[in-house]
Amino acid sequence: MVQKAKILLVDDRPENLLALEAILSALDQTLVRASSGEEALKALLTDDFAVILLDVQMPGMDGFETAAHIKRRERTRDIPIIFLTAINHGPHHTFRGYAAGAVDYISKPFDPWVLRAKVSVFVELYMKNCQLREQAALLRLQLEGGGHGGHAKESAGLLAELSARLAAVEEQAEALSKQLDDDSADAAAVATAAHLERKLTGLRRALDALEPGTGGPTPLPSQS
């Protein structure tokens, strides 16, 4: 069963959260509400999220301050943040959003289809990263097992399965990269996809090194 991605929705107004849930429900992922910056930071302590939709204007800790806290934490610094705002103070205000670490900055009222499409890109990137971590975990098991003695057949079978599963992820990642290029997507999304492809290449090299007749295993790519 495929694990669903979690999307964090941060807004102090319940009606806005309800509207976001209605727009994003078609993605069939897990939507998590937070009614303040403090509540959002608390949710981020325990759960992993594919993307954060963050309202700028909130009482107490506003969106900019919340984003700054998110980017300071090692666990959460790489989570994409999409700022949502009902006000527009011109380029300086928008620049402040990007400076705070946002990958996008959308003014309300926004086009529901556009927002859903943007979020879906980051959900897909997140899912590909999760698949990559699973492949790496299986490869580590293979390295620890060593493929000695009576386990040779099992090892060969696991290598074949890993290779097939990795090939599927590679194909999906390539298609996603082409989609991002075609759509002139956000630079952050393109950079994330490129980072994923680099990790896939490293994992493929490590897997190929385990095949019979090679010089032995190579170090696994970093999962950071």
Short mmCIF file of N, CA, C and O in Angstrom, two decimals, residues 76-210:
data_model
loop_
_atom_site.label_atom_id
_atom_site.label_comp_id
_atom_site.label_asym_id
_atom_site.label_seq_id
_atom_site.Cartn_x
_atom_site.Cartn_y
_atom_site.Cartn_z
N THR A 76 13.47 20.27 8.87
CA THR A 76 12.41 20.84 8.03
C THR A 76 12.89 21.84 6.98
O THR A 76 12.08 22.32 6.18
N ARG A 77 14.17 22.15 6.96
CA ARG A 77 14.66 23.24 6.11
C ARG A 77 14.42 23.01 4.62
O ARG A 77 14.34 23.97 3.84
N ASP A 78 14.32 21.75 4.19
CA ASP A 78 14.17 21.46 2.76
C ASP A 78 12.72 21.29 2.33
O ASP A 78 12.46 20.99 1.15
N ILE A 79 11.76 21.45 3.25
CA ILE A 79 10.35 21.32 2.87
C ILE A 79 9.93 22.55 2.06
O ILE A 79 10.10 23.67 2.53
N PRO A 80 9.37 22.35 0.87
CA PRO A 80 8.93 23.50 0.06
C PRO A 80 7.82 24.28 0.76
O PRO A 80 6.91 23.68 1.35
N ILE A 81 7.89 25.60 0.70
CA ILE A 81 6.87 26.47 1.29
C ILE A 81 6.24 27.32 0.20
O ILE A 81 6.96 27.99 -0.56
N ILE A 82 4.92 27.28 0.11
CA ILE A 82 4.18 28.16 -0.80
C ILE A 82 3.44 29.18 0.05
O ILE A 82 2.58 28.84 0.85
N PHE A 83 3.81 30.46 -0.10
CA PHE A 83 3.14 31.53 0.64
C PHE A 83 1.82 31.90 -0.02
O PHE A 83 1.75 32.02 -1.25
N LEU A 84 0.80 32.09 0.79
CA LEU A 84 -0.50 32.57 0.32
C LEU A 84 -0.79 33.89 1.02
O LEU A 84 -0.68 33.98 2.24
N THR A 85 -1.17 34.90 0.25
CA THR A 85 -1.42 36.20 0.87
C THR A 85 -2.59 36.91 0.20
O THR A 85 -2.79 36.80 -1.01
N ALA A 86 -3.36 37.63 1.01
CA ALA A 86 -4.49 38.40 0.50
C ALA A 86 -4.10 39.83 0.21
O ALA A 86 -4.90 40.62 -0.27
N ILE A 87 -2.84 40.18 0.50
CA ILE A 87 -2.40 41.56 0.27
C ILE A 87 -1.26 41.57 -0.73
O ILE A 87 -0.57 40.57 -0.91
N ASN A 88 -1.08 42.70 -1.36
CA ASN A 88 0.01 42.82 -2.34
C ASN A 88 0.65 44.19 -2.20
O ASN A 88 0.06 45.20 -2.55
N HIS A 89 1.83 44.21 -1.62
CA HIS A 89 2.54 45.47 -1.42
C HIS A 89 3.65 45.66 -2.46
O HIS A 89 4.59 46.41 -2.24
N GLY A 90 3.53 44.96 -3.57
CA GLY A 90 4.49 45.15 -4.64
C GLY A 90 5.70 44.22 -4.55
O GLY A 90 5.74 43.30 -3.73
N PRO A 91 6.69 44.47 -5.41
CA PRO A 91 7.87 43.58 -5.52
C PRO A 91 8.60 43.38 -4.20
O PRO A 91 9.10 42.28 -3.94
N HIS A 92 8.69 44.42 -3.37
CA HIS A 92 9.43 44.28 -2.12
C HIS A 92 8.79 43.23 -1.22
O HIS A 92 9.49 42.41 -0.59
N HIS A 93 7.46 43.24 -1.15
CA HIS A 93 6.75 42.27 -0.31
C HIS A 93 6.95 40.86 -0.84
O HIS A 93 7.17 39.91 -0.08
N THR A 94 6.89 40.73 -2.17
CA THR A 94 7.10 39.42 -2.79
C THR A 94 8.52 38.93 -2.55
O THR A 94 8.76 37.76 -2.22
N PHE A 95 9.48 39.84 -2.68
CA PHE A 95 10.88 39.48 -2.45
C PHE A 95 11.09 38.99 -1.03
O PHE A 95 11.85 38.05 -0.79
N ARG A 96 10.41 39.61 -0.08
CA ARG A 96 10.55 39.17 1.31
C ARG A 96 10.09 37.72 1.47
O ARG A 96 10.67 36.96 2.25
N GLY A 97 9.06 37.35 0.72
CA GLY A 97 8.58 35.97 0.78
C GLY A 97 9.62 34.99 0.27
O GLY A 97 9.91 33.98 0.90
N TYR A 98 10.23 35.32 -0.87
CA TYR A 98 11.26 34.44 -1.40
C TYR A 98 12.50 34.44 -0.51
O TYR A 98 13.16 33.40 -0.34
N ALA A 99 12.83 35.57 0.07
CA ALA A 99 13.98 35.65 0.97
C ALA A 99 13.77 34.80 2.21
O ALA A 99 14.73 34.29 2.81
N ALA A 100 12.50 34.63 2.61
CA ALA A 100 12.19 33.81 3.78
C ALA A 100 12.26 32.32 3.46
O ALA A 100 12.11 31.49 4.36
N GLY A 101 12.47 31.97 2.19
CA GLY A 101 12.63 30.57 1.83
C GLY A 101 11.48 29.97 1.06
O GLY A 101 11.43 28.75 0.87
N ALA A 102 10.54 30.79 0.61
CA ALA A 102 9.40 30.26 -0.13
C ALA A 102 9.81 29.84 -1.53
O ALA A 102 10.71 30.44 -2.14
N VAL A 103 9.17 28.80 -2.07
CA VAL A 103 9.40 28.39 -3.46
C VAL A 103 8.39 29.07 -4.37
O VAL A 103 8.56 29.11 -5.58
N ASP A 104 7.31 29.59 -3.78
CA ASP A 104 6.32 30.30 -4.58
C ASP A 104 5.56 31.27 -3.68
O ASP A 104 5.54 31.11 -2.45
N TYR A 105 4.93 32.25 -4.31
CA TYR A 105 4.25 33.32 -3.58
C TYR A 105 2.98 33.63 -4.37
O TYR A 105 3.06 34.17 -5.48
N ILE A 106 1.83 33.25 -3.83
CA ILE A 106 0.57 33.35 -4.56
C ILE A 106 -0.39 34.30 -3.84
O ILE A 106 -0.61 34.17 -2.64
N SER A 107 -0.94 35.22 -4.61
CA SER A 107 -1.89 36.17 -4.04
C SER A 107 -3.31 35.63 -4.12
O SER A 107 -3.70 35.00 -5.12
N LYS A 108 -4.09 35.89 -3.07
CA LYS A 108 -5.50 35.52 -3.06
C LYS A 108 -6.30 36.63 -3.74
O LYS A 108 -5.93 37.81 -3.63
N PRO A 109 -7.41 36.32 -4.42
CA PRO A 109 -7.89 34.97 -4.68
C PRO A 109 -7.05 34.31 -5.79
O PRO A 109 -6.67 34.97 -6.76
N PHE A 110 -6.74 33.04 -5.63
CA PHE A 110 -5.90 32.35 -6.59
C PHE A 110 -6.73 31.35 -7.40
O PHE A 110 -7.84 30.98 -7.02
N ASP A 111 -6.17 30.96 -8.52
CA ASP A 111 -6.82 29.98 -9.38
C ASP A 111 -6.67 28.60 -8.74
O ASP A 111 -5.55 28.12 -8.55
N PRO A 112 -7.78 27.94 -8.37
CA PRO A 112 -7.70 26.64 -7.70
C PRO A 112 -6.91 25.60 -8.51
O PRO A 112 -6.14 24.82 -7.94
N TRP A 113 -7.08 25.61 -9.83
CA TRP A 113 -6.40 24.61 -10.66
C TRP A 113 -4.89 24.83 -10.62
O TRP A 113 -4.12 23.88 -10.52
N VAL A 114 -4.48 26.10 -10.68
CA VAL A 114 -3.05 26.42 -10.66
C VAL A 114 -2.43 26.00 -9.32
O VAL A 114 -1.35 25.39 -9.28
N LEU A 115 -3.11 26.32 -8.23
CA LEU A 115 -2.59 25.95 -6.91
C LEU A 115 -2.48 24.43 -6.78
O LEU A 115 -1.46 23.91 -6.32
N ARG A 116 -3.51 23.73 -7.21
CA ARG A 116 -3.49 22.27 -7.13
C ARG A 116 -2.36 21.69 -7.97
O ARG A 116 -1.68 20.74 -7.57
N ALA A 117 -2.13 22.25 -9.15
CA ALA A 117 -1.07 21.76 -10.03
C ALA A 117 0.31 21.98 -9.40
O ALA A 117 1.19 21.12 -9.45
N LYS A 118 0.51 23.16 -8.80
CA LYS A 118 1.79 23.46 -8.16
C LYS A 118 2.05 22.50 -6.99
O LYS A 118 3.16 21.97 -6.83
N VAL A 119 1.03 22.29 -6.16
CA VAL A 119 1.18 21.40 -5.01
C VAL A 119 1.45 19.98 -5.47
O VAL A 119 2.28 19.27 -4.88
N SER A 120 0.80 19.55 -6.55
CA SER A 120 0.97 18.18 -7.02
C SER A 120 2.40 17.90 -7.45
O SER A 120 2.90 16.77 -7.29
N VAL A 121 3.09 18.92 -7.99
CA VAL A 121 4.49 18.74 -8.40
C VAL A 121 5.35 18.40 -7.19
O VAL A 121 6.17 17.47 -7.22
N PHE A 122 5.16 19.14 -6.09
CA PHE A 122 5.98 18.90 -4.90
C PHE A 122 5.60 17.60 -4.21
O PHE A 122 6.45 16.93 -3.62
N VAL A 123 4.34 17.21 -4.29
CA VAL A 123 3.92 15.91 -3.74
C VAL A 123 4.60 14.79 -4.52
O VAL A 123 5.12 13.83 -3.93
N GLU A 124 4.64 14.92 -5.83
CA GLU A 124 5.27 13.89 -6.65
C GLU A 124 6.77 13.80 -6.38
O GLU A 124 7.34 12.71 -6.29
N LEU A 125 7.42 14.94 -6.25
CA LEU A 125 8.85 14.94 -5.92
C LEU A 125 9.09 14.26 -4.57
O LEU A 125 10.04 13.50 -4.40
N TYR A 126 8.23 14.56 -3.61
CA TYR A 126 8.35 13.96 -2.28
C TYR A 126 8.21 12.44 -2.35
O TYR A 126 8.98 11.69 -1.73
N MET A 127 7.22 11.97 -3.13
CA MET A 127 7.00 10.54 -3.24
C MET A 127 8.19 9.84 -3.90
O MET A 127 8.57 8.73 -3.52
N LYS A 128 8.79 10.50 -4.88
CA LYS A 128 9.96 9.91 -5.54
C LYS A 128 11.14 9.81 -4.56
O LYS A 128 11.88 8.83 -4.56
N ASN A 129 11.30 10.82 -3.72
CA ASN A 129 12.35 10.76 -2.70
C ASN A 129 12.10 9.64 -1.71
O ASN A 129 13.04 8.96 -1.26
N CYS A 130 10.83 9.42 -1.35
CA CYS A 130 10.49 8.31 -0.44
C CYS A 130 10.82 6.97 -1.08
O CYS A 130 11.37 6.07 -0.43
N GLN A 131 10.49 6.83 -2.37
CA GLN A 131 10.81 5.59 -3.07
C GLN A 131 12.31 5.37 -3.11
O GLN A 131 12.80 4.24 -2.95
N LEU A 132 13.04 6.44 -3.31
CA LEU A 132 14.50 6.34 -3.37
C LEU A 132 15.06 5.86 -2.03
O LEU A 132 15.97 5.03 -1.97
N ARG A 133 14.52 6.37 -0.93
CA ARG A 133 14.98 5.94 0.40
C ARG A 133 14.69 4.45 0.62
O ARG A 133 15.50 3.73 1.23
N GLU A 134 13.55 3.99 0.10
CA GLU A 134 13.22 2.57 0.23
C GLU A 134 14.20 1.70 -0.54
O GLU A 134 14.63 0.64 -0.06
N GLN A 135 14.55 2.15 -1.76
CA GLN A 135 15.52 1.39 -2.55
C GLN A 135 16.87 1.33 -1.82
O GLN A 135 17.54 0.31 -1.79
N ALA A 136 17.27 2.46 -1.22
CA ALA A 136 18.54 2.51 -0.50
C ALA A 136 18.53 1.57 0.70
O ALA A 136 19.52 0.91 1.01
N ALA A 137 17.38 1.50 1.39
CA ALA A 137 17.27 0.61 2.55
C ALA A 137 17.41 -0.85 2.13
O ALA A 137 18.10 -1.64 2.79
N LEU A 138 16.77 -1.21 1.03
CA LEU A 138 16.88 -2.59 0.53
C LEU A 138 18.32 -2.89 0.11
O LEU A 138 18.83 -3.99 0.32
N LEU A 139 18.95 -1.90 -0.50
CA LEU A 139 20.34 -2.10 -0.93
C LEU A 139 21.25 -2.28 0.27
O LEU A 139 22.18 -3.10 0.26
N ARG A 140 21.00 -1.55 1.35
CA ARG A 140 21.80 -1.71 2.57
C ARG A 140 21.64 -3.12 3.14
O ARG A 140 22.59 -3.72 3.63
N LEU A 141 20.40 -3.63 3.09
CA LEU A 141 20.17 -5.01 3.55
C LEU A 141 21.00 -5.99 2.73
O LEU A 141 21.57 -6.94 3.25
N GLN A 142 21.05 -5.76 1.42
CA GLN A 142 21.84 -6.62 0.55
C GLN A 142 23.32 -6.54 0.91
O GLN A 142 24.02 -7.55 0.96
N LEU A 143 23.82 -5.34 1.17
CA LEU A 143 25.22 -5.17 1.52
C LEU A 143 25.55 -5.86 2.83
O LEU A 143 26.60 -6.49 2.98
N GLU A 144 24.64 -5.77 3.79
CA GLU A 144 24.87 -6.40 5.09
C GLU A 144 24.81 -7.91 4.98
O GLU A 144 25.56 -8.63 5.64
N GLY A 145 23.91 -8.43 4.09
CA GLY A 145 23.79 -9.87 3.91
C GLY A 145 25.02 -10.45 3.22
O GLY A 145 25.41 -11.58 3.49
N GLY A 146 25.59 -9.68 2.32
CA GLY A 146 26.84 -10.10 1.68
C GLY A 146 26.69 -11.10 0.56
O GLY A 146 27.60 -11.33 -0.21
N GLY A 147 25.53 -11.77 0.48
CA GLY A 147 25.33 -12.73 -0.61
C GLY A 147 26.23 -13.94 -0.53
O GLY A 147 26.59 -14.52 -1.55
N HIS A 148 26.60 -14.40 0.68
CA HIS A 148 27.51 -15.54 0.79
C HIS A 148 26.74 -16.86 0.93
O HIS A 148 25.59 -16.90 1.37
N GLY A 149 27.43 -17.96 0.60
CA GLY A 149 26.95 -19.30 0.86
C GLY A 149 25.58 -19.56 0.26
O GLY A 149 25.32 -19.32 -0.91
N GLY A 150 24.66 -20.11 1.12
CA GLY A 150 23.34 -20.52 0.67
C GLY A 150 22.44 -19.36 0.30
O GLY A 150 21.34 -19.57 -0.18
N HIS A 151 22.89 -18.14 0.52
CA HIS A 151 22.05 -16.98 0.21
C HIS A 151 22.33 -16.41 -1.17
O HIS A 151 21.81 -15.35 -1.51
N ALA A 152 23.12 -17.09 -1.98
CA ALA A 152 23.49 -16.55 -3.28
C ALA A 152 22.27 -16.34 -4.16
O ALA A 152 22.14 -15.29 -4.82
N LYS A 153 21.36 -17.34 -4.20
CA LYS A 153 20.17 -17.21 -5.04
C LYS A 153 19.28 -16.07 -4.57
O LYS A 153 18.76 -15.29 -5.35
N GLU A 154 19.12 -16.01 -3.23
CA GLU A 154 18.28 -14.94 -2.67
C GLU A 154 18.87 -13.58 -2.99
O GLU A 154 18.16 -12.62 -3.30
N SER A 155 20.21 -13.49 -2.90
CA SER A 155 20.88 -12.23 -3.18
C SER A 155 20.70 -11.82 -4.63
O SER A 155 20.43 -10.66 -4.93
N ALA A 156 20.84 -12.79 -5.53
CA ALA A 156 20.67 -12.49 -6.96
C ALA A 156 19.24 -12.04 -7.24
O ALA A 156 19.01 -11.11 -8.02
N GLY A 157 18.28 -12.70 -6.58
CA GLY A 157 16.89 -12.31 -6.77
C GLY A 157 16.60 -10.92 -6.26
O GLY A 157 15.87 -10.14 -6.89
N LEU A 158 17.20 -10.58 -5.11
CA LEU A 158 17.00 -9.25 -4.53
C LEU A 158 17.62 -8.19 -5.42
O LEU A 158 17.05 -7.11 -5.63
N LEU A 159 18.80 -8.47 -5.97
CA LEU A 159 19.45 -7.53 -6.87
C LEU A 159 18.58 -7.25 -8.09
O LEU A 159 18.44 -6.11 -8.53
N ALA A 160 17.99 -8.33 -8.64
CA ALA A 160 17.13 -8.16 -9.82
C ALA A 160 15.90 -7.34 -9.49
O ALA A 160 15.49 -6.46 -10.26
N GLU A 161 15.33 -7.59 -8.31
CA GLU A 161 14.14 -6.84 -7.89
C GLU A 161 14.48 -5.37 -7.66
O GLU A 161 13.75 -4.46 -8.08
N LEU A 162 15.61 -5.13 -7.00
CA LEU A 162 16.04 -3.76 -6.76
C LEU A 162 16.28 -3.02 -8.07
O LEU A 162 15.87 -1.86 -8.23
N SER A 163 16.93 -3.70 -9.02
CA SER A 163 17.23 -3.07 -10.29
C SER A 163 15.95 -2.70 -11.03
O SER A 163 15.84 -1.61 -11.60
N ALA A 164 14.96 -3.59 -11.00
CA ALA A 164 13.69 -3.33 -11.68
C ALA A 164 12.94 -2.17 -11.02
O ALA A 164 12.39 -1.30 -11.69
N ARG A 165 12.92 -2.18 -9.68
CA ARG A 165 12.21 -1.11 -8.97
C ARG A 165 12.90 0.24 -9.16
O ARG A 165 12.25 1.27 -9.32
N LEU A 166 14.22 0.22 -9.15
CA LEU A 166 14.97 1.46 -9.37
C LEU A 166 14.74 1.99 -10.78
O LEU A 166 14.61 3.19 -10.99
N ALA A 167 14.68 1.08 -11.75
CA ALA A 167 14.43 1.49 -13.13
C ALA A 167 13.09 2.19 -13.26
O ALA A 167 12.95 3.18 -14.00
N ALA A 168 12.08 1.70 -12.53
CA ALA A 168 10.76 2.32 -12.57
C ALA A 168 10.81 3.74 -12.00
O ALA A 168 10.21 4.67 -12.55
N VAL A 169 11.53 3.91 -10.88
CA VAL A 169 11.65 5.23 -10.28
C VAL A 169 12.43 6.17 -11.20
O VAL A 169 12.09 7.35 -11.35
N GLU A 170 13.50 5.63 -11.84
CA GLU A 170 14.28 6.43 -12.78
C GLU A 170 13.42 6.94 -13.93
O GLU A 170 13.52 8.09 -14.34
N GLU A 171 12.57 6.05 -14.44
CA GLU A 171 11.69 6.42 -15.55
C GLU A 171 10.71 7.52 -15.13
O GLU A 171 10.47 8.49 -15.86
N GLN A 172 10.14 7.37 -13.92
CA GLN A 172 9.19 8.37 -13.43
C GLN A 172 9.87 9.71 -13.18
O GLN A 172 9.31 10.77 -13.47
N ALA A 173 11.09 9.66 -12.63
CA ALA A 173 11.83 10.90 -12.36
C ALA A 173 12.17 11.62 -13.65
O ALA A 173 12.10 12.85 -13.74
N GLU A 174 12.53 10.85 -14.68
CA GLU A 174 12.86 11.46 -15.98
C GLU A 174 11.63 12.13 -16.58
O GLU A 174 11.70 13.24 -17.12
N ALA A 175 10.47 11.45 -16.48
CA ALA A 175 9.23 12.03 -17.01
C ALA A 175 8.86 13.30 -16.26
O ALA A 175 8.40 14.28 -16.84
N LEU A 176 9.07 13.28 -14.93
CA LEU A 176 8.75 14.46 -14.12
C LEU A 176 9.66 15.63 -14.49
O LEU A 176 9.20 16.77 -14.59
N SER A 177 10.94 15.36 -14.71
CA SER A 177 11.88 16.41 -15.09
C SER A 177 11.48 17.03 -16.43
O SER A 177 11.54 18.25 -16.60
N LYS A 178 11.05 16.20 -17.37
CA LYS A 178 10.61 16.70 -18.66
C LYS A 178 9.36 17.57 -18.50
O LYS A 178 9.22 18.60 -19.16
N GLN A 179 8.47 17.14 -17.63
CA GLN A 179 7.25 17.91 -17.38
C GLN A 179 7.59 19.28 -16.79
O GLN A 179 7.03 20.30 -17.19
N LEU A 180 8.54 19.30 -15.86
CA LEU A 180 8.94 20.57 -15.26
C LEU A 180 9.57 21.49 -16.29
O LEU A 180 9.32 22.70 -16.31
N ASP A 181 10.39 20.93 -17.17
CA ASP A 181 11.02 21.73 -18.22
C ASP A 181 9.98 22.30 -19.18
O ASP A 181 10.01 23.46 -19.57
N ASP A 182 9.00 21.44 -19.54
CA ASP A 182 7.97 21.86 -20.48
C ASP A 182 7.08 22.95 -19.91
O ASP A 182 6.62 23.84 -20.61
N ASP A 183 6.84 22.88 -18.60
CA ASP A 183 5.92 23.81 -17.96
C ASP A 183 6.59 25.08 -17.47
O ASP A 183 5.94 25.93 -16.87
N SER A 184 7.91 25.20 -17.69
CA SER A 184 8.66 26.36 -17.17
C SER A 184 8.39 26.53 -15.68
O SER A 184 7.99 27.58 -15.20
N ALA A 185 8.58 25.45 -14.94
CA ALA A 185 8.23 25.42 -13.52
C ALA A 185 9.16 26.29 -12.69
O ALA A 185 10.16 26.82 -13.18
N ASP A 186 8.82 26.41 -11.42
CA ASP A 186 9.63 27.18 -10.49
C ASP A 186 11.05 26.61 -10.43
O ASP A 186 11.25 25.40 -10.49
N ALA A 187 12.00 27.50 -10.28
CA ALA A 187 13.40 27.07 -10.24
C ALA A 187 13.65 26.10 -9.09
O ALA A 187 14.43 25.16 -9.22
N ALA A 188 12.96 26.30 -7.96
CA ALA A 188 13.15 25.41 -6.81
C ALA A 188 12.68 24.00 -7.13
O ALA A 188 13.30 23.01 -6.73
N ALA A 189 11.58 23.87 -7.86
CA ALA A 189 11.07 22.55 -8.23
C ALA A 189 12.04 21.85 -9.18
O ALA A 189 12.32 20.66 -9.05
N VAL A 190 12.57 22.60 -10.14
CA VAL A 190 13.53 22.04 -11.09
C VAL A 190 14.80 21.59 -10.35
O VAL A 190 15.35 20.52 -10.61
N ALA A 191 15.26 22.41 -9.41
CA ALA A 191 16.47 22.06 -8.64
C ALA A 191 16.24 20.82 -7.80
O ALA A 191 17.12 19.96 -7.68
N THR A 192 15.06 20.70 -7.21
CA THR A 192 14.73 19.52 -6.41
C THR A 192 14.72 18.26 -7.27
O THR A 192 15.23 17.21 -6.88
N ALA A 193 14.15 18.38 -8.47
CA ALA A 193 14.12 17.24 -9.39
C ALA A 193 15.53 16.84 -9.81
O ALA A 193 15.86 15.64 -9.90
N ALA A 194 16.38 17.82 -10.06
CA ALA A 194 17.76 17.53 -10.45
C ALA A 194 18.51 16.84 -9.32
O ALA A 194 19.31 15.92 -9.54
N HIS A 195 18.26 17.29 -8.08
CA HIS A 195 18.88 16.66 -6.92
C HIS A 195 18.45 15.20 -6.80
O HIS A 195 19.25 14.31 -6.51
N LEU A 196 17.16 14.94 -7.05
CA LEU A 196 16.65 13.58 -7.01
C LEU A 196 17.33 12.71 -8.07
O LEU A 196 17.72 11.57 -7.80
N GLU A 197 17.50 13.25 -9.27
CA GLU A 197 18.14 12.48 -10.33
C GLU A 197 19.59 12.17 -10.00
O GLU A 197 20.09 11.08 -10.32
N ARG A 198 20.28 13.10 -9.34
CA ARG A 198 21.67 12.84 -8.94
C ARG A 198 21.74 11.70 -7.93
O ARG A 198 22.63 10.84 -7.99
N LYS A 199 20.79 11.68 -6.99
CA LYS A 199 20.79 10.60 -6.00
C LYS A 199 20.44 9.26 -6.66
O LYS A 199 21.00 8.22 -6.28
N LEU A 200 19.54 9.29 -7.64
CA LEU A 200 19.21 8.06 -8.37
C LEU A 200 20.43 7.52 -9.11
O LEU A 200 20.67 6.31 -9.13
N THR A 201 21.21 8.42 -9.71
CA THR A 201 22.41 8.01 -10.43
C THR A 201 23.41 7.35 -9.48
O THR A 201 24.00 6.31 -9.79
N GLY A 202 23.58 7.94 -8.31
CA GLY A 202 24.49 7.35 -7.32
C GLY A 202 24.03 5.99 -6.85
O GLY A 202 24.84 5.07 -6.67
N LEU A 203 22.73 5.85 -6.65
CA LEU A 203 22.19 4.56 -6.21
C LEU A 203 22.34 3.51 -7.30
O LEU A 203 22.65 2.35 -7.02
N ARG A 204 22.13 3.91 -8.55
CA ARG A 204 22.30 2.98 -9.67
C ARG A 204 23.75 2.50 -9.74
O ARG A 204 24.00 1.29 -9.96
N ARG A 205 24.69 3.39 -9.54
CA ARG A 205 26.11 2.98 -9.57
C ARG A 205 26.42 1.98 -8.46
O ARG A 205 27.13 1.00 -8.65
N ALA A 206 25.88 2.26 -7.26
CA ALA A 206 26.12 1.36 -6.14
C ALA A 206 25.50 -0.01 -6.41
O ALA A 206 26.09 -1.05 -6.09
N LEU A 207 24.32 -0.02 -7.02
CA LEU A 207 23.65 -1.28 -7.32
C LEU A 207 24.41 -2.06 -8.39
O LEU A 207 24.61 -3.28 -8.28
N ASP A 208 24.86 -1.35 -9.43
CA ASP A 208 25.62 -2.02 -10.50
C ASP A 208 26.91 -2.64 -9.98
O ASP A 208 27.37 -3.66 -10.47
N ALA A 209 27.49 -2.00 -8.95
CA ALA A 209 28.75 -2.50 -8.40
C ALA A 209 28.58 -3.84 -7.67
O ALA A 209 29.55 -4.55 -7.43
N LEU A 210 27.33 -4.18 -7.33
CA LEU A 210 27.07 -5.45 -6.65
C LEU A 210 26.89 -6.62 -7.61
O LEU A 210 26.85 -7.77 -7.19
#
